[in-house]
XYZ file of C-alpha atoms in Angstrom:
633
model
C -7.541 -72.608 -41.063
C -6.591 -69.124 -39.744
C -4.353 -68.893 -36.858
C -6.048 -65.438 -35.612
C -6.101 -65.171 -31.267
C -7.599 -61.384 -32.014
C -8.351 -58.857 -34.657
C -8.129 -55.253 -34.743
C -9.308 -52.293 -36.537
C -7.087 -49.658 -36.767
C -8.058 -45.588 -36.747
C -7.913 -45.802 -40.289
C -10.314 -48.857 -41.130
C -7.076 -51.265 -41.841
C -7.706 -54.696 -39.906
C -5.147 -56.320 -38.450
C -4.521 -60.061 -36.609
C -2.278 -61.377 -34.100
C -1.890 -64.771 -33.711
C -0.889 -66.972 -30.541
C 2.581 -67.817 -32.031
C 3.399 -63.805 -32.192
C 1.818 -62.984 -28.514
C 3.753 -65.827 -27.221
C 7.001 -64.179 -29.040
C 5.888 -61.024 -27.224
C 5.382 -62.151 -23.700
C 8.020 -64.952 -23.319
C 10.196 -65.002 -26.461
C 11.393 -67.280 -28.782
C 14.416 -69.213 -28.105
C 17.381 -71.513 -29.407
C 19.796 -73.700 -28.057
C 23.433 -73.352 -29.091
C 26.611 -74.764 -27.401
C 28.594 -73.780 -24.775
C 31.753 -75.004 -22.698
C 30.790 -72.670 -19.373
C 30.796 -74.687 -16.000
C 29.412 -78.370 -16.318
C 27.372 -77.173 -18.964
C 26.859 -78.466 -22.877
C 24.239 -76.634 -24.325
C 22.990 -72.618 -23.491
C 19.198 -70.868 -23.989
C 19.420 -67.455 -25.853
C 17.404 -65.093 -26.671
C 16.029 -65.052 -30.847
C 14.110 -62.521 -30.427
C 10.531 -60.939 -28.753
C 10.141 -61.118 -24.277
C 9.083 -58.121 -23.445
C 7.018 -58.837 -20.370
C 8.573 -58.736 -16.523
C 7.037 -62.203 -16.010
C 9.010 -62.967 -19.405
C 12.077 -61.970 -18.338
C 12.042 -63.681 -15.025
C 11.492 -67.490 -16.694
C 14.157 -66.466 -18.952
C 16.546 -65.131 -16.250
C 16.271 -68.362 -14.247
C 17.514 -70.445 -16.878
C 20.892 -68.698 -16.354
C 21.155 -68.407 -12.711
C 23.868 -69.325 -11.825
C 26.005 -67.236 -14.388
C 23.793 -64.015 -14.247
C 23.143 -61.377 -11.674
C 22.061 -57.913 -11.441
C 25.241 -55.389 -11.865
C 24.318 -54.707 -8.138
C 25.121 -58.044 -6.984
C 27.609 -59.242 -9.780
C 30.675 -60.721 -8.679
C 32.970 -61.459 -11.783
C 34.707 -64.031 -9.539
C 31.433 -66.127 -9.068
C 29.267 -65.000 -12.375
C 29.654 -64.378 -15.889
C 27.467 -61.889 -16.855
C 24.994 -59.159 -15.601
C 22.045 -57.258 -16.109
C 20.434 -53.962 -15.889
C 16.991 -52.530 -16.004
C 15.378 -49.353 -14.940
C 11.362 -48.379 -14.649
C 10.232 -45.453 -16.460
C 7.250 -43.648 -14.580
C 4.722 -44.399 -16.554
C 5.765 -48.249 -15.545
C 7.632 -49.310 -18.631
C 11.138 -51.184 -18.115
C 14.288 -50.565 -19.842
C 16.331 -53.665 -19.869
C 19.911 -54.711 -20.998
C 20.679 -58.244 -21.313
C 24.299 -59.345 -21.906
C 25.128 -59.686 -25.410
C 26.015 -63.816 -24.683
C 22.067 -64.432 -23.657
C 21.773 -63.112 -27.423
C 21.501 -65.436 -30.528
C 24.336 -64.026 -33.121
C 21.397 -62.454 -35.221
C 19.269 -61.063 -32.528
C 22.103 -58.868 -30.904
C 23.384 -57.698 -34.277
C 19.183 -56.499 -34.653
C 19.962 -54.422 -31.434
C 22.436 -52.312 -33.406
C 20.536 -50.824 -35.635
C 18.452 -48.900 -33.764
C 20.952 -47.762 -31.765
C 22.782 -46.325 -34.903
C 19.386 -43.986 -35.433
C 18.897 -43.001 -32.295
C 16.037 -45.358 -31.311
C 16.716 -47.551 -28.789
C 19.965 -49.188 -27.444
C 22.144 -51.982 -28.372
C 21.789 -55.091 -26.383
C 18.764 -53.434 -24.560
C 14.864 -54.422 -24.309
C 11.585 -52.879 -23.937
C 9.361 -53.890 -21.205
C 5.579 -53.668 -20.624
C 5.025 -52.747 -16.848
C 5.023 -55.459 -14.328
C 1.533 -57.165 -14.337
C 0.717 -57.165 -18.287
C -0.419 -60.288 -19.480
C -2.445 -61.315 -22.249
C -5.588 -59.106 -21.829
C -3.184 -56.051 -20.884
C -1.157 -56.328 -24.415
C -4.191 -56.825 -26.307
C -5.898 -54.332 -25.314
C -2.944 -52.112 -25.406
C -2.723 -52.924 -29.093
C -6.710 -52.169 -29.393
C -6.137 -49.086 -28.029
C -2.610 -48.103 -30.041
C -4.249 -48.807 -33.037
C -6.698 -45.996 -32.661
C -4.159 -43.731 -31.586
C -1.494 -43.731 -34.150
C 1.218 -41.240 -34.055
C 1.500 -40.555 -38.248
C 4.815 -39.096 -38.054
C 6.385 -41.655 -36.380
C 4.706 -44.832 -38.286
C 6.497 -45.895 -40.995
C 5.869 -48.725 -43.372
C 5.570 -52.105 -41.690
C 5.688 -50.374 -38.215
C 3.159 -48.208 -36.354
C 3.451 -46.269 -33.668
C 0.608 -45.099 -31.237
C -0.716 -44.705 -27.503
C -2.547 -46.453 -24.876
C -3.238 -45.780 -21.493
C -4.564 -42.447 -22.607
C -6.684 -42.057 -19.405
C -3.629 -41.259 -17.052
C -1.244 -38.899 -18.451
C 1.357 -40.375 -15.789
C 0.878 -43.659 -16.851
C 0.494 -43.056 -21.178
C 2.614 -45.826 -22.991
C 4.321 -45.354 -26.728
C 4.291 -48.602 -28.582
C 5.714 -49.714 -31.512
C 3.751 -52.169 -33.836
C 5.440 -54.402 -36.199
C 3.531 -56.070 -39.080
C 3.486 -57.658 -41.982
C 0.505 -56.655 -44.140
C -2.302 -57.539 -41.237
C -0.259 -59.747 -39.602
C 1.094 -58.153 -36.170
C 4.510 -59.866 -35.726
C 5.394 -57.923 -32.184
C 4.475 -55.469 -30.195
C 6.393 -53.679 -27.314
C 6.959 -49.974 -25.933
C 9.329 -47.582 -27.809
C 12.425 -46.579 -25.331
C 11.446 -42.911 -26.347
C 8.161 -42.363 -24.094
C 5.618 -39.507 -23.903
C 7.122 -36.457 -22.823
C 4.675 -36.919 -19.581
C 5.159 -38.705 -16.011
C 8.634 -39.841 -17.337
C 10.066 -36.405 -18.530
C 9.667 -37.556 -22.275
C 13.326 -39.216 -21.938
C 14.703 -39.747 -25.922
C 17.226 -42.079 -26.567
C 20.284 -41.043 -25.240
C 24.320 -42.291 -25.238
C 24.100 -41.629 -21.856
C 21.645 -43.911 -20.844
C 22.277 -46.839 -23.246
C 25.784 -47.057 -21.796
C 24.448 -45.706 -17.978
C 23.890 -48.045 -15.648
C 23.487 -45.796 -12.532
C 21.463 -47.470 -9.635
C 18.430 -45.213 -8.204
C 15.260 -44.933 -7.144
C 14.089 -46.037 -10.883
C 16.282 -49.024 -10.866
C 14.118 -52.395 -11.711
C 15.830 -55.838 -9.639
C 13.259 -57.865 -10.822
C 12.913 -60.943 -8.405
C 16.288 -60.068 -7.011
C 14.885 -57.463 -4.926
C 14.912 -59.388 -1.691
C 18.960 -59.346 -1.904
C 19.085 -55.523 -0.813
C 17.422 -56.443 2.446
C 20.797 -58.416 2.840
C 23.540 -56.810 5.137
C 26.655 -56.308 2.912
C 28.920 -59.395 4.618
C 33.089 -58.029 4.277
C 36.010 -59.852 3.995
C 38.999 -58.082 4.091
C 41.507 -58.751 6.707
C 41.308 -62.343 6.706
C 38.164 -62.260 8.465
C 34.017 -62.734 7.313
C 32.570 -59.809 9.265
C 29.465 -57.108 8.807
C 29.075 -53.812 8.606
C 29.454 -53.395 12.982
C 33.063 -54.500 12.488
C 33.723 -52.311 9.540
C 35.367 -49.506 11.291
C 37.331 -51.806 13.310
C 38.663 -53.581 10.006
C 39.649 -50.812 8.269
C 43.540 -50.222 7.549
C 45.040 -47.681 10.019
C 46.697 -45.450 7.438
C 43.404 -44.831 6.077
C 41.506 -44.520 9.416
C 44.535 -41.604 10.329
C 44.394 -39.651 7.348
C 44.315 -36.126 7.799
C 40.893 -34.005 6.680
C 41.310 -31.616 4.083
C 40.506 -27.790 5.485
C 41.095 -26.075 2.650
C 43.468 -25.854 -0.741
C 42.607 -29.488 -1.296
C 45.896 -29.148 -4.230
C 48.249 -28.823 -0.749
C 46.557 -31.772 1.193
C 46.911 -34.151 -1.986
C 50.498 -33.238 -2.479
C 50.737 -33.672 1.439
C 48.801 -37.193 1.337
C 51.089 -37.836 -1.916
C 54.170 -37.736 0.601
C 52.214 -39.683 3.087
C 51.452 -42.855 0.725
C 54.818 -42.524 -1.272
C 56.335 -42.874 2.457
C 54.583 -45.696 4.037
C 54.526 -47.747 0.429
C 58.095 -47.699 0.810
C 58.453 -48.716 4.601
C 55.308 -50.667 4.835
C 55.700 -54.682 5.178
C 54.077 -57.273 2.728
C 51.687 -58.512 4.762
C 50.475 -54.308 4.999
C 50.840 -54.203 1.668
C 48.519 -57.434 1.362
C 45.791 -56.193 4.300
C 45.572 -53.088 1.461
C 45.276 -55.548 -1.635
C 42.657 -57.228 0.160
C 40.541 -54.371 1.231
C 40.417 -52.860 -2.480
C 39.673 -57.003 -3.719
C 36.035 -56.829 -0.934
C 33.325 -56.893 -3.766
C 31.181 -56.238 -1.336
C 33.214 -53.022 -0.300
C 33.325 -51.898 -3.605
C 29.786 -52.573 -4.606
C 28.312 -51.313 -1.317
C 30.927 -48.200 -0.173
C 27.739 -45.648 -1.510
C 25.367 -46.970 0.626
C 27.652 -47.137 3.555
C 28.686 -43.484 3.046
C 24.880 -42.100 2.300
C 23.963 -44.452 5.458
C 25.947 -42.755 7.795
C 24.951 -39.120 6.975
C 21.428 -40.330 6.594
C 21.557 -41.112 10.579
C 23.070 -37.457 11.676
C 26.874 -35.997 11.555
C 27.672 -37.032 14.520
C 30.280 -39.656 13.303
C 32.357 -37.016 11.865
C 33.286 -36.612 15.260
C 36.041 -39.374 15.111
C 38.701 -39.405 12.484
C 38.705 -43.128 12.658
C 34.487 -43.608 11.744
C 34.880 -40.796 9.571
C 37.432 -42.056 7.340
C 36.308 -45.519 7.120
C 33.272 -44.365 6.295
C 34.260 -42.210 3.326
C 35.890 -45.324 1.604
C 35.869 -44.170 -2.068
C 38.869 -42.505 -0.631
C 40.517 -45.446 0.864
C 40.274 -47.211 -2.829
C 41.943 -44.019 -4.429
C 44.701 -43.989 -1.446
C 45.038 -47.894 -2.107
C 45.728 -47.622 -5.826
C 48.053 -45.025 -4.858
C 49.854 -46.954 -2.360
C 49.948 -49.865 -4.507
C 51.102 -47.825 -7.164
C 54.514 -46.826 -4.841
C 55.439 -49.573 -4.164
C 56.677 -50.649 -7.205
C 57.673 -53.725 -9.157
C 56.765 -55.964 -6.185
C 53.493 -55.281 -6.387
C 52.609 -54.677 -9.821
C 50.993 -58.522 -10.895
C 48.540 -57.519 -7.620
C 47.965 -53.727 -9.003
C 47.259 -54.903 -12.872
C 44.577 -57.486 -11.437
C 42.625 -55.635 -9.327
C 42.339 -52.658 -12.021
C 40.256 -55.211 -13.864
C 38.437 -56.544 -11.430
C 37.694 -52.648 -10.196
C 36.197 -52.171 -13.821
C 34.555 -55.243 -14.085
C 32.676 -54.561 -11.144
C 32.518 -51.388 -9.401
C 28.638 -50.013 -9.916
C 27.447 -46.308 -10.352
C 24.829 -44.863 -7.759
C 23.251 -41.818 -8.445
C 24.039 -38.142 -7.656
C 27.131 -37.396 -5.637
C 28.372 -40.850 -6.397
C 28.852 -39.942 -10.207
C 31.814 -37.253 -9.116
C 33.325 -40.035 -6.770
C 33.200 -42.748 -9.420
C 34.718 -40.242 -11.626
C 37.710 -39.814 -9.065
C 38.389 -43.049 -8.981
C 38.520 -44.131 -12.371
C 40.910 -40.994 -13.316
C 43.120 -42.808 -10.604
C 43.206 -46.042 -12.404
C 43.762 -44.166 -15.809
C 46.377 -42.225 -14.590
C 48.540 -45.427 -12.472
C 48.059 -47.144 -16.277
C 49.183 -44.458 -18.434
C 51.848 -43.925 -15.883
C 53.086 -47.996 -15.697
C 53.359 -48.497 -19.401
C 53.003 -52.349 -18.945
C 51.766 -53.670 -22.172
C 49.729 -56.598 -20.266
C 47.982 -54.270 -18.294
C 46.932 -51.474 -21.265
C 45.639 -54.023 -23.252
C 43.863 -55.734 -20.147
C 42.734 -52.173 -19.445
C 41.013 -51.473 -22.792
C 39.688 -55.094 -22.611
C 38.100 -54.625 -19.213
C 37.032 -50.888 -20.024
C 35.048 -51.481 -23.193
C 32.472 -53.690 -21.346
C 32.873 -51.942 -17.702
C 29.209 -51.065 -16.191
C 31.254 -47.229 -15.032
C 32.810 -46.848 -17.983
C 30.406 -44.104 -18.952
C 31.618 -42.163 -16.031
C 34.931 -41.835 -17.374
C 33.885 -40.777 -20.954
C 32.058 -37.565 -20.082
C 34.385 -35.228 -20.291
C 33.783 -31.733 -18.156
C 35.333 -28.302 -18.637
C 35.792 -27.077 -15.037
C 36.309 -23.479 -16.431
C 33.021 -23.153 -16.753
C 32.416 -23.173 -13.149
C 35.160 -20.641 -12.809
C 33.150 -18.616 -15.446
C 30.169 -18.788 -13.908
C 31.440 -18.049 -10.535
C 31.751 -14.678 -12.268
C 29.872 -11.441 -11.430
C 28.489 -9.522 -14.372
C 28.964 -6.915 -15.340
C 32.651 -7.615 -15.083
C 35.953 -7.096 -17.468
C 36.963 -9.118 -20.736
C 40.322 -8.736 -19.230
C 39.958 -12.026 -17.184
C 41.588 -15.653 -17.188
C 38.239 -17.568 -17.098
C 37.420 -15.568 -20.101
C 40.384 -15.259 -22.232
C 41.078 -19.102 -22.152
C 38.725 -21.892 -22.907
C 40.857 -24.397 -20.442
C 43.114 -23.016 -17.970
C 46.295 -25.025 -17.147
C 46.696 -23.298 -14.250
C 42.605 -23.232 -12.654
C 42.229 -24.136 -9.124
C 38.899 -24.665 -7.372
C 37.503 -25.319 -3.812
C 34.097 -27.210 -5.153
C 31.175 -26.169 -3.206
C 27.745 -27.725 -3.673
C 26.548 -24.652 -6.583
C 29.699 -25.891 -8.376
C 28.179 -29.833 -7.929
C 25.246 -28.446 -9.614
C 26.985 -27.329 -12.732
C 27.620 -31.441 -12.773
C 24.618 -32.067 -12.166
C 23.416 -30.465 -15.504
C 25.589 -33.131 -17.500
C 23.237 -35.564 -16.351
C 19.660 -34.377 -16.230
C 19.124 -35.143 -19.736
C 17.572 -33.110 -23.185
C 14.025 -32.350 -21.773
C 15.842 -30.309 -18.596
C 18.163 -28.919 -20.589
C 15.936 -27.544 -23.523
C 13.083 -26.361 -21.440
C 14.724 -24.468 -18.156
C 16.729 -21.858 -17.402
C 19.700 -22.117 -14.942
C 17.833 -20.643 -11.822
C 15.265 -23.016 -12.629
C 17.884 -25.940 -12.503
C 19.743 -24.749 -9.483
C 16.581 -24.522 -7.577
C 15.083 -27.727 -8.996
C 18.982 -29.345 -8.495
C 19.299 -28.567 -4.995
C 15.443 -29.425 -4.131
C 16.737 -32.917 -5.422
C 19.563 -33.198 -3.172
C 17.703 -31.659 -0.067
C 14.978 -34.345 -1.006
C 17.242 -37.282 -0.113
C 17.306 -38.767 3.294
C 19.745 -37.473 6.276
C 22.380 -34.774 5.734
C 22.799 -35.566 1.975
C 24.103 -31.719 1.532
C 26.893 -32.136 4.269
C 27.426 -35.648 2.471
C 27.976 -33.819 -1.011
C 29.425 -30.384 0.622
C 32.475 -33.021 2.277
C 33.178 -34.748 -0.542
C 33.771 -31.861 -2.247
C 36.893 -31.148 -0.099
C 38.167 -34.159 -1.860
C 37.858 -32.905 -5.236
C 40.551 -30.836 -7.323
C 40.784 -30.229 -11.029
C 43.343 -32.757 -12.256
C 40.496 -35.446 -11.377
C 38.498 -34.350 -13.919
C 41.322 -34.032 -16.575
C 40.326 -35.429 -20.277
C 40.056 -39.203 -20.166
C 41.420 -38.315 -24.060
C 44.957 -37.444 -22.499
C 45.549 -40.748 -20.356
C 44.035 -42.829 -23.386
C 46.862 -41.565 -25.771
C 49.590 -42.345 -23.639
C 47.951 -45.862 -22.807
C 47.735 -46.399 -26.562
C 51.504 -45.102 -27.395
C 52.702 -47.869 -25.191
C 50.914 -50.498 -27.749
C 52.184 -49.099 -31.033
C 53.723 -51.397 -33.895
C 52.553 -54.530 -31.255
C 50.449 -55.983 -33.780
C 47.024 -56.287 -34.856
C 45.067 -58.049 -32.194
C 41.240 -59.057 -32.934
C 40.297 -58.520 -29.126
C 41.869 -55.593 -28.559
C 40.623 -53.968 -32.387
C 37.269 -54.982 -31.284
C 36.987 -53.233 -27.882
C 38.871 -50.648 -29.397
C 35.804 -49.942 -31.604
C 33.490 -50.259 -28.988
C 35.231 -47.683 -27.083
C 35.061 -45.837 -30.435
C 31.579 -45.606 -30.827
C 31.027 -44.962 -27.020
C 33.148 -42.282 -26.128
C 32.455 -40.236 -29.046
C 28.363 -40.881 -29.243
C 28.806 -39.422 -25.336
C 30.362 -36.528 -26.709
C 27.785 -36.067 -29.373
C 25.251 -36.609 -27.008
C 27.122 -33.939 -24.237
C 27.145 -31.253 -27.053
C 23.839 -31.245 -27.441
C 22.589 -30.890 -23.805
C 25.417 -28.165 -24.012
C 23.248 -26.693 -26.999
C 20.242 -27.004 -24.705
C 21.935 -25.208 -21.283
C 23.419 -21.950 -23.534
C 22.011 -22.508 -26.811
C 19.573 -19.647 -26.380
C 22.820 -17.128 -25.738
C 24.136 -18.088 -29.413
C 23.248 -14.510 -30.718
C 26.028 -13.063 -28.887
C 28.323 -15.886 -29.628
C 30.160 -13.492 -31.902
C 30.090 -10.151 -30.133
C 32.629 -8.074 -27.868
C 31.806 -5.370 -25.775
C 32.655 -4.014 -21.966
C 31.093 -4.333 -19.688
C 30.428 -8.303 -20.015
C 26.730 -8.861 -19.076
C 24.931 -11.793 -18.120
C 24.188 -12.699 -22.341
C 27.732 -12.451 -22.741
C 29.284 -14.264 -20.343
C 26.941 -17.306 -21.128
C 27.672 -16.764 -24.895
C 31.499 -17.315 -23.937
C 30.423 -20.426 -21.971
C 28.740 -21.954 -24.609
C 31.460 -21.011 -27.545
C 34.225 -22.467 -25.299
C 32.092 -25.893 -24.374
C 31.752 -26.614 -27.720
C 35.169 -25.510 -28.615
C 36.247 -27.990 -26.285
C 34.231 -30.871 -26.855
C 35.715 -30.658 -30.865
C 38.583 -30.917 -29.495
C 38.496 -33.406 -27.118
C 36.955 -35.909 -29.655
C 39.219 -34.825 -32.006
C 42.350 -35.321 -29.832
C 40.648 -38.890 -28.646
C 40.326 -39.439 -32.399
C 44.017 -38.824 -33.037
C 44.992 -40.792 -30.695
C 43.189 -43.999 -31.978
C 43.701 -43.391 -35.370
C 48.016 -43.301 -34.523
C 47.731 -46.687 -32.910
C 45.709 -48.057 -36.246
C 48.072 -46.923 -38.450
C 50.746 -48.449 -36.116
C 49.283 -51.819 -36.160
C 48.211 -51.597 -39.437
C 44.072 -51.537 -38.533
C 42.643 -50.261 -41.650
C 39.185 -50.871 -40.105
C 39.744 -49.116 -37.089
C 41.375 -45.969 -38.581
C 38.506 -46.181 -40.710
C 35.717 -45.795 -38.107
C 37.391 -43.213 -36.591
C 37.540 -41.191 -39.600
C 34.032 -42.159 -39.630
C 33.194 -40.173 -36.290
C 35.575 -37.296 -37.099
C 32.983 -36.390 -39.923
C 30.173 -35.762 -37.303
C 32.134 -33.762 -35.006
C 29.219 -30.997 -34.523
C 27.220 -32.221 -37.570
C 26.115 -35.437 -35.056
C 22.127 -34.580 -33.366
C 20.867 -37.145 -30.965
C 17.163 -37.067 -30.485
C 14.802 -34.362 -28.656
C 12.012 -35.596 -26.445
C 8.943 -37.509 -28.128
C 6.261 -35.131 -29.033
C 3.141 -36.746 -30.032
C 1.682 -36.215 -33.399
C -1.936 -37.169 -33.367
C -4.324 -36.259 -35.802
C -7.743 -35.115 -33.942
C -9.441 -36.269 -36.165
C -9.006 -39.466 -36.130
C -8.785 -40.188 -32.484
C -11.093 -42.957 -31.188
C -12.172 -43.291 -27.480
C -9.979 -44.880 -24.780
């Protein structure tokens, strides 16, 4: 007796079945029960395999409530894992699920096709919120008489549904076996339509930004929660927050100017009162940098206030509260200073920074970056074994960690600051990193950032005015004084914050030579591995995109230096860096191996040194349909 719920015929006259077992795989999942010692606890639900509905993911998320929260909410004091999804605009959701809600086999599946480029490890496809049965069948119906033939390969097709909105067009992926359809879900590459065509990227896989695109699920209704503080030895909201805040934060000076002077000047300052300052000051500062909810919610404080006027700017005291991604770099700092009394307090809330500080979107991505070049550079600086192994622990699974692996060449800036036609006889173009560069970032130098981030089809398909225009449209688009909001943090910003995370990460790891091989640390060792170089891959290419068209005069010399010449030096000294960056990065890892005797690890890096420039993530999704063969929607 056949087990058949539908049949299909494809395009091509091949039928094809799907039974109940395999659309129940799709929309809930299938499931096993292993053992577990977490809380009061025996026994654990994870994940075999299939779920790619909302509705799926929401039954399944329940089960683990009380260990599992969005990376928004997710206090590693109270929870012991956390999840991230995102909405696409044509509706489908991108979703990463902790690798523990994973059966052994099932995450391991997850890898490979993240190695080619197809969709990332530990994440999930999603149908949009409000497909259920009817929806995915007919979905298939429709795929099936859409078939992209490039992209099919045996035992799994690839087509299109939801033809009749380009906004709203889906890519699925069709698994089978013979005319059995085993699963069905969306591809993470979708059309290059409503969504910008987004391919597979590093960045993304290992991005978990919050936005406007950012999916909650049914944990929505916690961000119309005030964020409820608790440094200071009091439980207070956001109307005491000014009021709370440590005075030597609320009297720091504003920077007017060389921002290198004020942070040798603020240097003094915090070197000063870490030395005078009691322990129970010292303590009011551990506290304030231990607030979760500080930590989690200082963006939304900070884009809050602007988004009501600039009035607040007014008082030193509001100000500087407000702006407290400062008062967790001049805490570190402080901390830092004051030496061996302090440094048990210091090593544990570095880790619980990484575990679970979150990345919001645009200006926030420069401030997260500040911060985590603090903590790299107090680590590197302490040489305490605990801590540099609890540091590469804590980093390999951090949800910011991406922020500190893109690496940026501020010359560029400098270089582009340039008016053509101009002299070959100048620093910004003679050297490809200047030792010596200072800047005063403005908001067209934020932009230059910005371009890191907008991903392959930006970078491959517009010019620079194109991107400065469409760049600052973006940030004039966001509620308040979001300009003034980027324009002030600026002032905060020098160079040395954007210094190679490849130069702290080789003095971390010199401090661990000959201590042994460590399982732990050799595994998140590898994971850092894998990510910090697949960034760079991934960075190289946008690069290619941005100044890839200038490659013709990559080789030439002549005065005066026009416009094709100046971004032909860009471009030769972005890739000239990034070699080298991965390649010093690879050096460094590859020393510690050999140190602890990790012929696995010194492996894998030699591994990645092959496909130094030879490595080419994906390009957006273009749809190859044959005409002829189209059906009707």
């Amino acid at each position: 007796m056949s087990d058949s719920l539908r049949k299909f015929t494809s395009i091509y006259g091949d039928t094809f079945e799907i039974s109940r077992a395999s659309l129940d795989h799709i929309i809930r999942g299938d499931f096993s029960i292993r053992p577990t010692r977490r809380g009061d606890k025996s026994t654990q639900t994870v994940l075999k395999g299939g779920l790619h509905t909302y509705d799926g993911w929401v039954s399944f998320k329940i089960l683990h409530a009380d260990e599992l929260a969005h990376v928004l909410f997710f206090d590693s004091r109270v929870h012991s894992n956390w999840y991230f999804a995102r909405t696409l605009g044509n509706g489908v959701i991108t979703l990463r699920i902790p690798k523990e809600l994973f059966s052994s086999k099932a995450s391991k599946n997850t890898m490979y096709p993240d190695e080619y480029y197809k969709s990332g490890y530990l994440w999930k496809t999603l149908f949009p919120q409000g497909y259920g049965e009817n929806d995915i069948l007919n979905a298939i119906d429709v795929a099936l008489n859409n078939l992209d033939r490039k992209s099919s390969i045996q035992g799994q097709l690839v087509g299109y549904c939801n033809l009749g909105d380009p906004l709203k067009e889906i890519r699925l992926v069709i698994q089978h076996r013979g005319e059995k359809i085993l699963s069905v879900f969306p591809s993470w590459s979708q059309p290059n339509t409503g969504n910008d065509g987004k391919p597979y990227s590093h960045f993304d896989s290992i991005g978990f930004v919050v936005a406007n695109s950012t999916e909650f699920f049914d944990d929505k209704v916690l961000l119309e929660s005030e964020p409820i503080f608790c440094f200071g030895g009091e439980v207070f909201g956001i109307e005491r927050f000014v009021e709370k805040t440590p005075a030597i934060f609320k009297n720091r000076s504003i920077p007017r100017g060389n921002v290198s002077a004020w942070s040798s000047d603020r240097e003094r300052e915090l070197r000063a009162y870490a030395e005078s300052a009691t322990k129970s000051e010292l303590n009011q500062i551990k506290s304030y940098l231990s607030d979760v909810a500080l930590i989690k919610n200082y963006p939304r404080i900070l884009s809050g206030a602007y988004a009501e006027g600039l009035e607040f700017r007014n008082s030193k005291d509001r100000y500087n509260s407000v702006i407290a991604y400062q008062n967790i770099i001049d805490g570190l700092s402080i901390l830092f200073f004051s030496g061996d009394s302090f440094s048990d307090d210091l090593e544990e809330l570095i880790i619980f920074l990484l575990d679970n500080m979150v990345t919001f979107a645009l200006v926030d991505l420069v401030i997260k970056r500040r911060i985590l070049s603090t903590m790299i550079e107090i680590v590197s600086a302490m040489n305490r074994v605990s801590l540099s192994e609890r540091f590469v622990l804590a980093l390999a699974k951090s949800p910011v960690r991406r922020e500190l692996y893109i690496e940026y060449l501020p010359d560029t800036i400098a270089r582009k600051r340039l008016s053509t036609p101009c002299s070959l006889n100048h620093d910004a173009l003679m050297l490809v990193s200047n030792p010596n560069l200072s800047i005063e970032f403005k908001v067209q130098d934020y932009l230059e950032i910005l371009k890191e981030h907008v991903g392959e089809t930006y970078a491959f398909n517009f010019d620079d005015e194109f991107l400065n225009r469409h760049l600052y449209e973006v940030l004039e688009a966001q509620e308040g004084c979001y300009i003034e909001l980027v324009s002030d943090s600026l002032k905060y910003l020098k160079v040395g914050d954007l210094t190679s995370m490849s130069f702290y990460f080789e003095k971390i790891l010199q401090g661990l030579f000959g201590n042994g091989l460590k399982s732990d640390l050799s595994d998140a060792l590898r994971v850092i591995l894998r990510d910090y170089c697949r960034i760079q891959f991934a960075k190289r290419l946008r690069v290619n995109g941005l100044y890839g068209k200038f490659n013709d005069y990559v080789g030439e010399v002549y005065e005066p230096v026009d416009h094709n010449l100046l971004y032909a030096n860009i471009l030769k000294h972005e890739r000239w860096f990034n070699s080298f960056v991965v390649g010093h990065f690879l050096d460094s890892i590859e020393k510690y191996a050999k140190s602890v005797g990790d012929k696995e690890l010194e492996n894998d890096a030699d591994v990645f040194r092959a496909k130094i420039g030879r490595e080419i993530p994906p390009l957006p999704v273009v749809k190859s349909l044959n005409d002829s063969f189209q059906r009707g929607v």
